[in-house]
Coordinates of C-alpha atoms in Angstrom, one line a residue:
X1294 CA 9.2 -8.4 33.6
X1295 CA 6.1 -9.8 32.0
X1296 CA 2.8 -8.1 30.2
X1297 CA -0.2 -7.7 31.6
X1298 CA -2.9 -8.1 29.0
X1299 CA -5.4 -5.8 29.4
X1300 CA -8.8 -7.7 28.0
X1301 CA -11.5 -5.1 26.1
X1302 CA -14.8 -5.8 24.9
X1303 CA -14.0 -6.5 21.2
X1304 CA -15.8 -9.4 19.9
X1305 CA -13.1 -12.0 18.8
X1306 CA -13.9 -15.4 17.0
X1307 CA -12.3 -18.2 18.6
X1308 CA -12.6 -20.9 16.4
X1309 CA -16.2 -20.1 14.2
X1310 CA -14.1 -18.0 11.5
X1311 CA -12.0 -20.2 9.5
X1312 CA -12.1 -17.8 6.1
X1313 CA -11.7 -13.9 6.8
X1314 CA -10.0 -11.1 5.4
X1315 CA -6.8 -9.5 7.4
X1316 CA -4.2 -7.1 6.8
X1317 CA -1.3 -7.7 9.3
X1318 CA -0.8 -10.1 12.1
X1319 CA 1.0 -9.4 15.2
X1320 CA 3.1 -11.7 17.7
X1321 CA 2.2 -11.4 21.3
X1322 CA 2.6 -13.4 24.9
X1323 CA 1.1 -16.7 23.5
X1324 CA -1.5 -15.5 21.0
X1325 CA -2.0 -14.1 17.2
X1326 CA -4.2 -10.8 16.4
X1327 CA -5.2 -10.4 13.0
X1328 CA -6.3 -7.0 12.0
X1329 CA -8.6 -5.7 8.9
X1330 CA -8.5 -2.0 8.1
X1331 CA -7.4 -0.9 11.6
X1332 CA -10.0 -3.0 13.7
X1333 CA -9.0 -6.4 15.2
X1334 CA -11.2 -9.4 13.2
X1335 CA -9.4 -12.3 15.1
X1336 CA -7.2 -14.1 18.1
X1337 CA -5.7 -17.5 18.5
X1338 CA -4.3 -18.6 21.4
X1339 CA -0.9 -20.7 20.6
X1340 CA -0.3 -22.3 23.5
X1341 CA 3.4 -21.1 23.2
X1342 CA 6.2 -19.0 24.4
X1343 CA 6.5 -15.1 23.5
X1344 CA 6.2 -14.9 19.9
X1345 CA 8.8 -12.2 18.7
X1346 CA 8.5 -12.1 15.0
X1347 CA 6.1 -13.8 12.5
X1348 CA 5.9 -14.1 8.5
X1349 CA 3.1 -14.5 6.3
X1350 CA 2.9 -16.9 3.9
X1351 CA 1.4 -15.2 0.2
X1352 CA 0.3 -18.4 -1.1
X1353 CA -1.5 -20.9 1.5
X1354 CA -3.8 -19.6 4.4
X1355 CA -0.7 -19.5 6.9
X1356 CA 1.7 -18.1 9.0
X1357 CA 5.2 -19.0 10.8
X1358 CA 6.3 -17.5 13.8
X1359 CA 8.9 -18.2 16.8
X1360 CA 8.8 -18.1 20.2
X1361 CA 11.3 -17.8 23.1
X1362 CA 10.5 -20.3 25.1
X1363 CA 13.8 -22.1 26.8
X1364 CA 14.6 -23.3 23.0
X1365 CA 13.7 -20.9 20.6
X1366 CA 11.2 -22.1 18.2
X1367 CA 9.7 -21.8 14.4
X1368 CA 6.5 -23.4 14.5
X1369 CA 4.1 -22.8 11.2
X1370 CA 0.7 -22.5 11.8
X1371 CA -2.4 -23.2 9.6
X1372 CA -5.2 -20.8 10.3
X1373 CA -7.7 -23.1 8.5
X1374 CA -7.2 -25.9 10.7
X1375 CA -5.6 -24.1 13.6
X1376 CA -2.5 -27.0 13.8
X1377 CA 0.9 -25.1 14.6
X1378 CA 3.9 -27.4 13.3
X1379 CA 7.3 -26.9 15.0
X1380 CA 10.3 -26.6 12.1
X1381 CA 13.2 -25.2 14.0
X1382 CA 14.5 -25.7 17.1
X1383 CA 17.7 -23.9 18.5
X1384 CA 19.3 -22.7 21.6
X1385 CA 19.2 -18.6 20.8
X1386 CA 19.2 -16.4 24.0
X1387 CA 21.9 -13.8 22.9
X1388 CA 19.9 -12.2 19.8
X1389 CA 15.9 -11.7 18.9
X1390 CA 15.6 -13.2 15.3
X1391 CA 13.6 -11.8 12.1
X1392 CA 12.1 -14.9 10.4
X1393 CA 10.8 -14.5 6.2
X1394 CA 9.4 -16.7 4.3
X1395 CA 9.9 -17.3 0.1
X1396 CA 7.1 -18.9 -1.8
X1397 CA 9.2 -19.7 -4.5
X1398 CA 11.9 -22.2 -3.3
X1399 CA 9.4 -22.6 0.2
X1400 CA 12.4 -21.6 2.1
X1401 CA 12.5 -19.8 5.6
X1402 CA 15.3 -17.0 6.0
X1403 CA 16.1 -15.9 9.9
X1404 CA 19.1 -13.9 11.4
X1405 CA 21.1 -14.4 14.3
X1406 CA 23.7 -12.2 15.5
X1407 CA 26.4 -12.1 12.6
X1408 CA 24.4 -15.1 10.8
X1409 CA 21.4 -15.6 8.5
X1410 CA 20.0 -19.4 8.3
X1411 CA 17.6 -21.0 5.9
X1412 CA 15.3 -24.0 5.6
X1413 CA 13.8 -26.0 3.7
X1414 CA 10.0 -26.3 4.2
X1415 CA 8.8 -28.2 1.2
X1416 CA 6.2 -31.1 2.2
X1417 CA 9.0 -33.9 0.9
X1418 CA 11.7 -32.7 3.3
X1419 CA 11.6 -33.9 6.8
X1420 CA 12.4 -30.8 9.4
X1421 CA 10.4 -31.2 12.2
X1422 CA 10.9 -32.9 15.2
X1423 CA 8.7 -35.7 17.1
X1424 CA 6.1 -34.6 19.3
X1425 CA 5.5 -37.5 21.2
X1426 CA 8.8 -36.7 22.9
X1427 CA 8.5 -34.0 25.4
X1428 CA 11.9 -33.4 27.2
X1429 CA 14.0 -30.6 25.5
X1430 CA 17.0 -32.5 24.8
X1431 CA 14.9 -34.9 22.8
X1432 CA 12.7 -32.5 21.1
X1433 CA 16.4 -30.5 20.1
X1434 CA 17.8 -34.2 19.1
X1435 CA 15.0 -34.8 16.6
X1436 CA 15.5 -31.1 15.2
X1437 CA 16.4 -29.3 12.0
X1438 CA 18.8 -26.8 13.0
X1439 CA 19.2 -24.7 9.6
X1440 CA 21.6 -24.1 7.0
X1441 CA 24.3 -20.9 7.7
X1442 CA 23.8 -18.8 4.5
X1443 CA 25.9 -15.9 5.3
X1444 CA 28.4 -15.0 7.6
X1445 CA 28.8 -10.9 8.0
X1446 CA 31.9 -9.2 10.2
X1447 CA 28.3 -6.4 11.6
X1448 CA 25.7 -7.8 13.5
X1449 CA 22.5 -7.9 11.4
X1450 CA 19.1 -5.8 12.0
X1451 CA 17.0 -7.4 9.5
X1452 CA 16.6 -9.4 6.4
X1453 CA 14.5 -9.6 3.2
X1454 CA 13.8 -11.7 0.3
X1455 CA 13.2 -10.7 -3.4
X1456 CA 11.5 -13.9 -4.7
X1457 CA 11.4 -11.9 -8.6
X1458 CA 15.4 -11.6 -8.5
X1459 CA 16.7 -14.4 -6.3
X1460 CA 18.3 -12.3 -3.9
X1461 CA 18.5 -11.9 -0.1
X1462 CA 18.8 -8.8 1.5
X1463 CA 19.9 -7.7 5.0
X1464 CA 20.8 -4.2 6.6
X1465 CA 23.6 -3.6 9.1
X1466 CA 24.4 0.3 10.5
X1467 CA 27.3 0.4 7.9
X1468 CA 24.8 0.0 4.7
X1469 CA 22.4 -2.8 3.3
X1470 CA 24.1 -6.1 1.3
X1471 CA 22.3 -8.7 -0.7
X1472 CA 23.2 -12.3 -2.0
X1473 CA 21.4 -14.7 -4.0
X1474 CA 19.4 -17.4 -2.3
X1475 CA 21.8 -19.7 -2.4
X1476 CA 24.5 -17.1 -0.8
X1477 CA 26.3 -16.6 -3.3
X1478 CA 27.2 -12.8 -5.3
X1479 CA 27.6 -10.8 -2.3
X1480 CA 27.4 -7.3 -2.6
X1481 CA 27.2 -4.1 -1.0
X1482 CA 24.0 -2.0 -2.8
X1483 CA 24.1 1.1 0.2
X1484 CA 27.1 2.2 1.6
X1485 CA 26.0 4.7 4.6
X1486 CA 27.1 4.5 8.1
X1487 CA 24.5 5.6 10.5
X1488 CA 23.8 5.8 14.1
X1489 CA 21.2 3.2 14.3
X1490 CA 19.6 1.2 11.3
X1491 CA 17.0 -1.2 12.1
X1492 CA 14.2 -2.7 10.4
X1493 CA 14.1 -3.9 6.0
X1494 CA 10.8 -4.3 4.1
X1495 CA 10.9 -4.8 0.3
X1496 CA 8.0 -4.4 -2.3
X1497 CA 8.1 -5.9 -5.3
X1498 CA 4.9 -3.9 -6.9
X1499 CA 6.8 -0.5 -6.1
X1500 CA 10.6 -1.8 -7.2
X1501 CA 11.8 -1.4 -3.9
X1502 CA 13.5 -1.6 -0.6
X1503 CA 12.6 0.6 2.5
X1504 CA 13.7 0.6 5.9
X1505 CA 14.3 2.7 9.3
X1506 CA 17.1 4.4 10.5
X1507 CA 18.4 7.1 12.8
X1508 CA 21.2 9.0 11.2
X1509 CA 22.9 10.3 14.7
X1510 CA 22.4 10.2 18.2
X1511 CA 19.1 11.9 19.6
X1512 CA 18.0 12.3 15.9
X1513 CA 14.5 12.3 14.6
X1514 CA 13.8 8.2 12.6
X1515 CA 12.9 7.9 9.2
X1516 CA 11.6 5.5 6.8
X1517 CA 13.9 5.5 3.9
X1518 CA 13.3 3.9 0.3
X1519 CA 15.6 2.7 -2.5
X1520 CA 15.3 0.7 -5.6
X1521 CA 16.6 -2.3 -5.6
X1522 CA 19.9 -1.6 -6.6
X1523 CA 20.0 0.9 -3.6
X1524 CA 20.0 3.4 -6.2
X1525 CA 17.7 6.8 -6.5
X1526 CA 17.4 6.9 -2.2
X1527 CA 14.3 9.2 -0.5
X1528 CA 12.6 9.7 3.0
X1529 CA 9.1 9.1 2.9
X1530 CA 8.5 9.8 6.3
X1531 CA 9.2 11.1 9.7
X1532 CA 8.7 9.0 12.5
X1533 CA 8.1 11.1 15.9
X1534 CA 10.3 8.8 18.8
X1535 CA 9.4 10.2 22.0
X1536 CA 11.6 9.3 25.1
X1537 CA 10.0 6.9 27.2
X1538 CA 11.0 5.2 30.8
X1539 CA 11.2 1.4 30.6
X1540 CA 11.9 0.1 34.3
X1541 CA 12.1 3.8 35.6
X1542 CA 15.3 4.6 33.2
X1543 CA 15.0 7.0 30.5
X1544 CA 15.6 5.4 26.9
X1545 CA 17.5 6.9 23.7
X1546 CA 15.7 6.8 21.1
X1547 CA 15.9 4.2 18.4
X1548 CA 14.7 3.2 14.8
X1549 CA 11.3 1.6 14.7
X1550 CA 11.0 -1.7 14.0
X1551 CA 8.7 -4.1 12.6
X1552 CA 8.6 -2.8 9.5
X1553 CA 6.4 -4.4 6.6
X1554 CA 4.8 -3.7 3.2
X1555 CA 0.9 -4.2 2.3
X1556 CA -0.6 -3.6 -1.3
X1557 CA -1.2 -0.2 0.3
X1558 CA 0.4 0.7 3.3
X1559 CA 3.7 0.6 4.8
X1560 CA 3.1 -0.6 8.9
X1561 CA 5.7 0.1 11.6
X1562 CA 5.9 -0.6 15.4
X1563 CA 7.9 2.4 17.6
X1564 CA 10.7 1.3 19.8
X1565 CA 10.1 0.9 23.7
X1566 CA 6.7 1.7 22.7
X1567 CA 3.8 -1.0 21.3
X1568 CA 2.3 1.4 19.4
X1569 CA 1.2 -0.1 15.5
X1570 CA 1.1 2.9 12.9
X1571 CA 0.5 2.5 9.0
X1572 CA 0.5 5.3 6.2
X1573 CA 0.1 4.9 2.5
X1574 CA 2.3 3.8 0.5
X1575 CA 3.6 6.4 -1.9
X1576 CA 3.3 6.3 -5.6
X1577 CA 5.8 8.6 -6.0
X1578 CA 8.8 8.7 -3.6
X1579 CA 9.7 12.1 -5.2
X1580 CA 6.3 13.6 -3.6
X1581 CA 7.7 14.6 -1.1
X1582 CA 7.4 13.0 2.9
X1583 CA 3.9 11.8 4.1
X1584 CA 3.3 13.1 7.3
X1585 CA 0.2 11.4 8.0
X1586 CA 0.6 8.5 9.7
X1587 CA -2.7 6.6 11.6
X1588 CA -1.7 4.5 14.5
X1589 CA -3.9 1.1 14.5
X1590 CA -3.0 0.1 18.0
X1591 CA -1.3 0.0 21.4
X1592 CA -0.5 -3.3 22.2
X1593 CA 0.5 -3.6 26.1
X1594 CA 3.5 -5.7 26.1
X1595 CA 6.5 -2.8 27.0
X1596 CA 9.1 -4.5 26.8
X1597 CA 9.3 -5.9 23.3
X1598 CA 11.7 -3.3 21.3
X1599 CA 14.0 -5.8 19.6
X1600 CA 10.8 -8.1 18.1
X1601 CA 9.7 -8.3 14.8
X1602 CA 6.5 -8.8 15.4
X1603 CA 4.5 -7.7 12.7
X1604 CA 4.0 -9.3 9.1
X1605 CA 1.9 -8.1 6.6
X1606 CA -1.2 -10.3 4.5
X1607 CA 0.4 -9.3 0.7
X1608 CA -0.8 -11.6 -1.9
X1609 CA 1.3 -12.6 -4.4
X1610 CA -1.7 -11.4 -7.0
X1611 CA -1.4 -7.8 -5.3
X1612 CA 2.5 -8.3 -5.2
X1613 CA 3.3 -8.5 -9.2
X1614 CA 0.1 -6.5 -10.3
X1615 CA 1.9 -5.0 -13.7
X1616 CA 5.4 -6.5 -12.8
X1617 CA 7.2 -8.6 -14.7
X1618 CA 8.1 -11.7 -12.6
X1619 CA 7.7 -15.5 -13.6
X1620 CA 9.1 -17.0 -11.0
X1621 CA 5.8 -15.8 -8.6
X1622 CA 3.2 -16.0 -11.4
X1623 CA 4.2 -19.7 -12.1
X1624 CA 2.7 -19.8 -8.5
X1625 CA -0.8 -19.0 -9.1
X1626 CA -3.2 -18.9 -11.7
X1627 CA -3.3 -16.7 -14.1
X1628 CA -6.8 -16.1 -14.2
X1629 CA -6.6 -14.4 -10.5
X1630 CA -3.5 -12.0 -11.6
X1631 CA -5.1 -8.5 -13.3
X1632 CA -3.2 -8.3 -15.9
X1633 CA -2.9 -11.9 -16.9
X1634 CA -2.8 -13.2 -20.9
X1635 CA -5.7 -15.1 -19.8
X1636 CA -7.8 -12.5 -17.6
X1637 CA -7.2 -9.9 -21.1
X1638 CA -8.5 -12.6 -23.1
X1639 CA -11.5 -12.4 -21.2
X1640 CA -12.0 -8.9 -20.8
X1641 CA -11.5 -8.8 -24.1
X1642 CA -14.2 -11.0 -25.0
X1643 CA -16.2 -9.4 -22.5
X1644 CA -15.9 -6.1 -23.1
X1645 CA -16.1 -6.2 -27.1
X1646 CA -18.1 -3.4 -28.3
X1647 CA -20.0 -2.8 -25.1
X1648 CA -18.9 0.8 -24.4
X1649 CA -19.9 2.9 -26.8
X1650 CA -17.4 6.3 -25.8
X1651 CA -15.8 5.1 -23.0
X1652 CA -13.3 2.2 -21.0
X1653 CA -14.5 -1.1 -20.1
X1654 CA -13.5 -3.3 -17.5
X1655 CA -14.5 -6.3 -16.2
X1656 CA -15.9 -6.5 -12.5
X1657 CA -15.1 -9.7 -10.1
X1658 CA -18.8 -11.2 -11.2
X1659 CA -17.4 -11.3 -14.9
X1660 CA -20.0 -8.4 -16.0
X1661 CA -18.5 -5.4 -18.3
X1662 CA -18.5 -1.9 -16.7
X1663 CA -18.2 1.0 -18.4
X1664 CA -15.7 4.1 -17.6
X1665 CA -17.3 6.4 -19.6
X1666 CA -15.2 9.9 -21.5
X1667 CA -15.8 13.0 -20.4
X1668 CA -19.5 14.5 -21.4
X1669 CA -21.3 10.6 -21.6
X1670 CA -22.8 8.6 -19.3
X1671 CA -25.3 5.7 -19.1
X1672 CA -24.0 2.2 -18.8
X1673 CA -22.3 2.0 -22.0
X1674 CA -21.7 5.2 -22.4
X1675 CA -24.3 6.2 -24.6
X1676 CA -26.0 9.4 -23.3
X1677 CA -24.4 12.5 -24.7
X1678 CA -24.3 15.0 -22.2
X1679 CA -24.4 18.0 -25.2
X1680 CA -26.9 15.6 -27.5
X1681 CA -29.6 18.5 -28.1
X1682 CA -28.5 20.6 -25.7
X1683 CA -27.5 23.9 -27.5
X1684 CA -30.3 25.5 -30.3
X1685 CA -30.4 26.4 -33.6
X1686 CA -27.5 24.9 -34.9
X1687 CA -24.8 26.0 -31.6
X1688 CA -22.1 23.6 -31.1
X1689 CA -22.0 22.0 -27.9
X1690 CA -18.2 21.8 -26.0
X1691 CA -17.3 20.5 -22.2
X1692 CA -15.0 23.6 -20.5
X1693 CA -14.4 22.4 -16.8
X1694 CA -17.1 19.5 -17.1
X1695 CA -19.8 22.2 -17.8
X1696 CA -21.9 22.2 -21.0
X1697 CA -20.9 25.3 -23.0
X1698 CA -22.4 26.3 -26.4
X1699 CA -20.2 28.0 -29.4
X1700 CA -23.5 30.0 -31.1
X1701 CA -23.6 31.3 -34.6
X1702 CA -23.7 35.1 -35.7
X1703 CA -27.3 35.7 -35.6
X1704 CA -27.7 33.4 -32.0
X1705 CA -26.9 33.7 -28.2
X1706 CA -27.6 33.2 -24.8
X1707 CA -26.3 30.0 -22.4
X1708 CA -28.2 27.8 -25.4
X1709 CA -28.4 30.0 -28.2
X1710 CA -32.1 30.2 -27.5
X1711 CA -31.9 33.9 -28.2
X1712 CA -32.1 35.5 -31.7
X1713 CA -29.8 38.5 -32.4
X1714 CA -31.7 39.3 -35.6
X1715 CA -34.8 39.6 -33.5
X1716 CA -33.4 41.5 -30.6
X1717 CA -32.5 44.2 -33.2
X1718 CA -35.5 44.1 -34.9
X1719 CA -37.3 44.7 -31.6
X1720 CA -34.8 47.4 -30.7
X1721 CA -35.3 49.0 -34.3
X1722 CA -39.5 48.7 -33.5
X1723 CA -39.5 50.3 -30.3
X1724 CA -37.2 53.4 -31.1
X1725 CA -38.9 53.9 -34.3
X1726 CA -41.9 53.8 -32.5
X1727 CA -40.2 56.3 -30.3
X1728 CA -39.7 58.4 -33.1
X1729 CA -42.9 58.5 -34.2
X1730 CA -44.4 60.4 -31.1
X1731 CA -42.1 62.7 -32.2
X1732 CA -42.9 66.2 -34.1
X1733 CA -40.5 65.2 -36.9
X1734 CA -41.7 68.4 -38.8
X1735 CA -40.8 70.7 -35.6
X1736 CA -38.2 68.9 -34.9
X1737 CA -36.2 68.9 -38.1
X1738 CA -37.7 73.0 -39.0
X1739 CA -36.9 74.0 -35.4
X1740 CA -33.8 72.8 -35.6
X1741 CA -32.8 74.0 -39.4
X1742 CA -34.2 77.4 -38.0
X1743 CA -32.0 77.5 -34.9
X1744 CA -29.1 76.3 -37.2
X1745 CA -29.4 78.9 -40.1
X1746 CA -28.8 82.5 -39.6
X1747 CA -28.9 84.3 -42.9
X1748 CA -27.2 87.1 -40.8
X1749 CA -23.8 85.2 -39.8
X1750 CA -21.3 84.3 -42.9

């Protein structure tokens, strides 16, 4: 059964756009979309087979992704000068592969069945194979096949690499296991048999590992989430799996798949469905589960529920933003990591006695801006909001971001604009003046008169 694409009238950029921003990329028949906050920016034909799972590379403006044509292939492609590069070819028909890419030792990870293989891809190793030749056997001749790495008893769902730590990870419905890169220091971190767990993503900003899983039969999916050491586990969301009919038979329902971590989102694709959905990442897994999810797109391939086909644009900068982790910083300047020495340095020098009452930061045009204290503003922070504000000597204090003035005794009013001293000397006026109208003489005799009776002891 083969997709029908079903063309709409979104302006895509074949060939003009060689620099543009993009959040994830997804695999489809033979092409790549890349999508920027929801809304697809740009498609490249690849001339290819099916592309069933793709990585992104955090470093260079590139991406690797395989196909399923009669040999399955690893091709990388440059998206600056649109050249696709074949690394791996291998006969694979039995089980769809998840490919990942590590910056640091420029390695590709993919699984197969009870397998994981790796390769390297650094420019002084020769992997690919000869294009000139054309006929398969040739092209498979002239091939890298990949290393085995590790060997497991369960057939793996997934893979994932920590570039900080050095370790491997990969998930099977018995738990998740990591290695080190080199596959060695096997051990189990999870240890939870469930009905069907699928898809790994790990997040090196956060501390952790996340995937999907179905705990029994018929059961609602979830994205799960534990630190690296599988420790300290939570659900962060509910993922609604409707039954759907794929060639007239009615599907169970399965974990989702596809799953990848952004700087801020976590991004999913539904089994026997195309549909791409994202939600925020949490802060805090212990806020409870995010039930919110937006759904970017339907894509109209059906058929596709064992493919990976989704990768996530997550720079390395974004990735180790106040983490601890040499081995990726060594990768980039330091000047484009917040947080650097070198970047403080700067701010510092920047930002030296600029803002008045208040926080300063540097902007991405090296300029200081000011985040100013509760009750200032201007652009360093120099306007008091309660500078002359309350009268005659009333202190001026911020309750709830509103001005509010403490007066002294013989003040008040919202300013202490108001003068007790002469409110009562107005008062004292006016009944005196009442007073005054007044037969005091009758009054006084009237009432001594009514009072006294010489008569009554």
């Amino acid at each position: 059964m083969h997709c029908t694409r079903v063309l709409t009238l979104i302006p895509l950029l074949f060939g003009l756009v060689y620099s543009f921003n993009w959040d994830i990329v997804v695999g489809g028949e033979n092409w790549l979309e890349f999508y920027y906050e929801g809304n697809l920016v740009r498609k490249e034909r690849t001339n290819v087979g099916r592309i069933f799972s793709v990585a992104a590379d955090p470093i260079e403006d590139r991406v690797f992704f395989a196909d399923d044509n009669i040999y399955m292939t690893i091709y990388s492609y440059n998206l600056t000068s649109k050249q696709k590069e074949p690394l791996v070819m291998r006969y694979s028909r039995d089980y769809f592969p998840k490919i990942v890419y590590e910056p640091v030792t420029k390695a590709l990870f993919w699984m197969e069945g009870h397998h994981i293989y790796t390769l390297s891809v650094k420019p002084s190793v020769n992997n690919h194979f000869n294009n000139t030749q054309n006929r398969y056997y040739e092209r498979v001749r002239n091939s890298s096949n990949g290393t085995v790495l590790i060997t497991t008893d369960d057939v793996i769902s997934d893979i994932a690499v920590d570039s900080c730590g050095g370790y491997i990870y990969w998930s099977i419905d018995k738990g998740i296991e990591r290695a080190r890169l080199d596959g060695t220091e096997k051990e189990v971190i999870l240890s939870s048999s469930v009905y069907d767990r699928r898809s790994l993503a790990l997040d090196q900003a956060t501390q952790r590992i996340y995937w999907t899983e179905m705990k029994a039969k018929g059961s609602e999916s979830t994205i799960e989430s534990a630190d690296f050491k599988g420790k300290n586990q939570a659900t962060i969301q509910y993922v609604y799996q409707d039954v759907t009919r794929v060639y007239n038979i009615v599907q169970e329902k399965r974990a989702p798949h596809s799953l990848t971590v952004s700087k801020d989102y976590i991004f999913w694709q539904n089994f026997y469905h195309s549909d791409i959905w994202q939600v925020s990442k949490p802060t805090d897994v212990n806020e409870g589960v995010n039930y919110m999810p937006k759904k970017i797109n339907t894509l109209p391939c059906k058929e596709s529920w064992y493919w990976q086909r989704v990768a996530a644009n997550y720079k390395i900068q974004d990735q180790i933003r106040g983490v601890t982790c040499n081995a990726l910083r060594s990768l980039i300047g330091n000047d484009s990591i917040p947080g650097s020495d070198s970047q403080t340095e700067q701010s510092e020098s920047v930002c030296k006695n600029y803002c008045l009452q208040g926080v300063c930061m540097v902007s991405d045009d090296k300029k200081p801006i000011c985040s100013c204290k509760a009750g200032y503003s201007g652009e360093r922070c120099e306007v008091n909001a309660c500078q002359d504000y309350c009268l005659n000597d009333g202190v001026c204090a911020l309750k709830e971001n509103k001005r509010v003035c403490q007066c002294p005794a013989d003040y008040e009013g919202e300013r202490c604009e108001i003068s007790t001293f002469l409110v009562n000397s107005i008062h004292a006026v006016s009944l005196l003046k009442n007073l005054l109208n007044t037969d005091l003489t009758e009054f006084t005799l009237g009432k001594r008169v009514k009072t006294y009776d010489p008569n009554v002891a």
